[in-house]
Amino acid sequence: MPTPVLFSGLPPFPSDVRTASIPRLSLARLLAGDPGEHALLFEACRTFGFLHLDLRDAPEGKALLQDAEKALLLNRALHDLPLHEKMRYPYEPPEQLFGYKHVGRNKVESGQPDRYEAFTFAQDDLLGLISPFPNPSLVTSHRPLLRSFTLKCRAVAAHLFASLSASLSLPSSTLSSLHDPALQSGTTIRLLRYPPHPPSDRRTALLGHTDIGSITLLFAVLGGLQVSLPPSLSTPWASTAEGPGDDAWHYIRPEQGHVLVNMGDAMTEWSGGLLRSDLHRVTWAPGPQAQEMRFSIAFLMRPEYTARMESLVDGGGEKKEEGDGEETVWTALKWERRKSRAIIEGRDVAKSKGGMVEEREFQAKI
């Protein structure tokens, strides 16, 4: 999460709520080739599907933190624009996934309206692969920042891809090669704002889901994000006013100087189920933090549209039969749109995917 500047003046994350023990890793140690750190990364991605990555101990990490801090300040200013101004740039999924989404546009598990708003920007737009989308002038004036933030996030993700490729017995360039910045993809930056919940009506703000893409880098200051953990990783906790009694759901505590990383469905697919894409949601912030407006930034990395969605190791892969019954492989574009439609139409049953598998030998297919 960002530097101490944005944490100052806010209530601390409370110690009396059920909190996930998310593994912490060091970017500097990964860059130094520390074998133990690379093993810890692979284990974290197999078990939790989430990890805190300390950016403070590496120059490129510090540079990303600085951009993230500026982007969070932009997030505040952007969402402070009048609603009628923001509504000029509507988000219209599944074909149009960019622009402004207003509070209540989508539903949560109970069928009630959601409680968040968001601006989403396309990497393809920021890197000049397509014509720019219409945006408020505030966004136009901050395009250099958003482009810089995109490139720095990609650089950090590339280090993670290289490590995970090696752990999967693949050439180190394998996963990065599926995310060529010169080719169009669904990669986005999402600036989110969650208003405080009334004390008498606290509930899910963003429904439980897994991320469709490859890797998500999340920057936030306040709590509210929860992850659903398997029983072996859950912390027993009685039902309290601060959270549900369901032992699966745990808050994730934001950590200064760290970015929260989570695996998406694509990583589960390519790894043949070895890597875990974990179910998560956003509820109210715990303790005194519940009274604050919550801001976050998600860098949602997805593969180039032409990437093949199949296992790169023996033992899995999503193939579908079309036409004459012959087996075919989805491209990333078709795979993402299919999954997005299923979510919007209520046909997708959200659940964690992959990971926690028995150790076995596997052979790279490429």
PDB file of C-alpha atoms in Angstrom, residues 43 73 83 85 109 116 119 137 162 173 195 240 258 263 265 274 319 343:
ATOM      1  CA  GLU A  43       3.880 -21.138  -2.124  1.00  0.00           C
ATOM      2  CA  LEU A  73      -4.847  11.789  -4.764  1.00  0.00           C
ATOM      3  CA  LEU A  83     -22.264  13.250 -10.591  1.00  0.00           C
ATOM      4  CA  GLU A  85     -20.155  15.315 -15.041  1.00  0.00           C
ATOM      5  CA  GLU A 109     -25.161 -11.452  -3.460  1.00  0.00           C
ATOM      6  CA  TYR A 116     -18.970   1.624  -4.815  1.00  0.00           C
ATOM      7  CA  PHE A 119     -13.463   5.042 -13.117  1.00  0.00           C
ATOM      8  CA  SER A 137     -10.324  17.074 -18.379  1.00  0.00           C
ATOM      9  CA  ALA A 162       9.452 -14.532 -14.382  1.00  0.00           C
ATOM     10  CA  SER A 173       9.852 -15.292 -20.216  1.00  0.00           C
ATOM     11  CA  PRO A 195     -18.721   5.610   0.742  1.00  0.00           C
ATOM     12  CA  THR A 240     -19.195  -9.810  16.070  1.00  0.00           C
ATOM     13  CA  HIS A 258       3.429  -2.719   0.220  1.00  0.00           C
ATOM     14  CA  MET A 263      -3.628 -14.168  -8.751  1.00  0.00           C
ATOM     15  CA  ASP A 265      -8.284 -16.888 -13.128  1.00  0.00           C
ATOM     16  CA  LEU A 274      -1.494 -25.107  -9.464  1.00  0.00           C
ATOM     17  CA  LYS A 319     -10.950 -26.366 -23.722  1.00  0.00           C
ATOM     18  CA  ILE A 343     -21.188 -12.725 -14.157  1.00  0.00           C
TER      19      ILE A 343
END
